[in-house]
Short mmCIF file of C-alpha atoms in Angstrom, two decimals:
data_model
loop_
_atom_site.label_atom_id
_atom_site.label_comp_id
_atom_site.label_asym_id
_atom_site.label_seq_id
_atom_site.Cartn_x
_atom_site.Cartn_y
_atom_site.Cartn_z
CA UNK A 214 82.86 157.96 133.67
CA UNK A 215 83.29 157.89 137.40
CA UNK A 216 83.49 155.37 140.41
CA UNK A 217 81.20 152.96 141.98
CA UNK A 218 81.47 153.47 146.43
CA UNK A 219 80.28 152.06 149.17
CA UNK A 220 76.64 153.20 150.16
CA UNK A 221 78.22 152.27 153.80
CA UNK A 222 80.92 153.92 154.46
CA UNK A 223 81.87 156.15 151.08
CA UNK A 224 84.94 153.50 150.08
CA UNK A 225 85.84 153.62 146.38
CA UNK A 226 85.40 150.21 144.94
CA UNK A 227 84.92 150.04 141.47
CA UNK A 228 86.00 152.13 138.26
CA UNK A 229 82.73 152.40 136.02
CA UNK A 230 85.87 150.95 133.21
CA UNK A 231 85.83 147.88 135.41
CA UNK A 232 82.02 147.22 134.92
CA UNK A 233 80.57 144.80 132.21
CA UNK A 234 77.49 143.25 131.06
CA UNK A 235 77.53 139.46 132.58
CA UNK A 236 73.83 138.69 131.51
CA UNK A 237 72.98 137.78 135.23
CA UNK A 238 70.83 141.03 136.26
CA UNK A 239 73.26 142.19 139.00
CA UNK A 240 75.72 144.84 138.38
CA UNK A 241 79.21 142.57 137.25
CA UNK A 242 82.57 144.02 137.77
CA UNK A 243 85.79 141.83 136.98
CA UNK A 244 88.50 143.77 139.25
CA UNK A 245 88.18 146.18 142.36
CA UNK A 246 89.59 149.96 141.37
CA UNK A 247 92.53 148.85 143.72
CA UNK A 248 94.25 146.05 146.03
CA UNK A 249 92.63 146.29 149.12
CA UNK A 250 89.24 147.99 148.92
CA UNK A 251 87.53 144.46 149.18
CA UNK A 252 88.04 142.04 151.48
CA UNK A 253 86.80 138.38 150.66
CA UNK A 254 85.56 135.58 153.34
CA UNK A 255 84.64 132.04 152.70
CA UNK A 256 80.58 132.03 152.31
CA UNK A 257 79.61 128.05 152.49
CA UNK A 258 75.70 129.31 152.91
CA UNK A 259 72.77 127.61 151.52
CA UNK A 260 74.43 124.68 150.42
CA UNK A 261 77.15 126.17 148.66
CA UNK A 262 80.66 127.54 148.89
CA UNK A 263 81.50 130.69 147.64
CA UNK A 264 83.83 133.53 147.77
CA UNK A 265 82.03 136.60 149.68
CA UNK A 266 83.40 140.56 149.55
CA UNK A 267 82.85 142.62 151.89
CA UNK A 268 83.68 146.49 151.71
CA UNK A 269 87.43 146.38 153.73
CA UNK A 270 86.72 149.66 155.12
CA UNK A 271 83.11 149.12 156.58
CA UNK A 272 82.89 144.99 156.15
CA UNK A 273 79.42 145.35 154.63
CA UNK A 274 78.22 142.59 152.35
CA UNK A 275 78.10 143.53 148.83
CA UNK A 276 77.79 140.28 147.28
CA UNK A 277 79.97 137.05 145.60
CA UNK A 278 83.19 136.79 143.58
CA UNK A 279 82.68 134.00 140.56
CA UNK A 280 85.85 133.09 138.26
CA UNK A 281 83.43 132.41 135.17
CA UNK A 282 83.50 135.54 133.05
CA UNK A 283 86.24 134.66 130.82
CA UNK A 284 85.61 137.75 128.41
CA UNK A 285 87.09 139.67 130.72
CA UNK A 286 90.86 139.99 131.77
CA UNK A 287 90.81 138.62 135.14
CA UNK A 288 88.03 136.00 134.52
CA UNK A 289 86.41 136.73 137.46
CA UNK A 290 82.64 138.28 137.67
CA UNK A 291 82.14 140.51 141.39
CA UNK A 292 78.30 140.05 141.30
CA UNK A 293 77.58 142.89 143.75
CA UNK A 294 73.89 143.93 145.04
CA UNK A 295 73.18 147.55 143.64
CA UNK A 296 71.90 148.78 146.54
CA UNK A 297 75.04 148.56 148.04
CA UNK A 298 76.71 150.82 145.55
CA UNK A 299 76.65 154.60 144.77
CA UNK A 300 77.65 155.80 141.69
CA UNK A 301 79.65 158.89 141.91
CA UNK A 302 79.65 160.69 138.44
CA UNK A 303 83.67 161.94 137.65
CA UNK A 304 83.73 165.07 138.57
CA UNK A 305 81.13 164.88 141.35
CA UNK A 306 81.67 165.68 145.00
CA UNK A 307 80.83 162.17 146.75
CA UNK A 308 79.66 164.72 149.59
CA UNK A 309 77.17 166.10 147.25
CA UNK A 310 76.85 162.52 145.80
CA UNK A 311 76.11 160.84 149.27
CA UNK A 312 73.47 163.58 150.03
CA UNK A 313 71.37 163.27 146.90
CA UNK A 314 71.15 159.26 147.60
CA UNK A 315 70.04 160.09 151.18
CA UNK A 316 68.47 162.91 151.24
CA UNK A 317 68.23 163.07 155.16
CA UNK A 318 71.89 162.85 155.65
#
């Protein structure tokens, strides 16, 4: 149980309910925890066009929105880099959460 943030910026993105096993080796989410924590851009990159999301508070890159996961109720799989996301356990102080990913901060 908890939420998946930003590494960024701290924005809430994901509910760990919202997070599924696509088979692609990215972590695969099939709806953001609310309207407006993502935004999405038109990515037509290395020779392909897809739909990018960005964090909306911070506009980092955390990866591509596909609509092919029909096992889940939106049909659509957010592939999103992991490095990009920080887990914050329910319960858990995303202060305290931020700190013990960076360590520095």
């Amino acid at each position: 149980r908890g939420a998946f943030h930003c590494v960024g910026c701290g924005q809430r993105l994901y509910g760990a309910a919202h997070k599924f096993h696509s088979g692609c080796g990215w972590p695969s989410f099939f709806q953001a925890v609310e309207p407006g924590a993502l935004r999405t851009v038109r990515d037509a990159t290395h020779g392909m066009v897809r739909t990018e999301m960005r964090c909306a508070r911070c506009d980092g890159h955390l990866g591509h929105i596909f609509n092919d996961a029909p096992q889940t109720p939106t049909g659509a799989r957010h592939c999103v880099n992991g490095f990009a996301l920080l887990f914050v356990a329910e319960g858990q102080d995303l202060v305290d959460a931020v700190r013990a990913h960076r360590p520095t901060v």
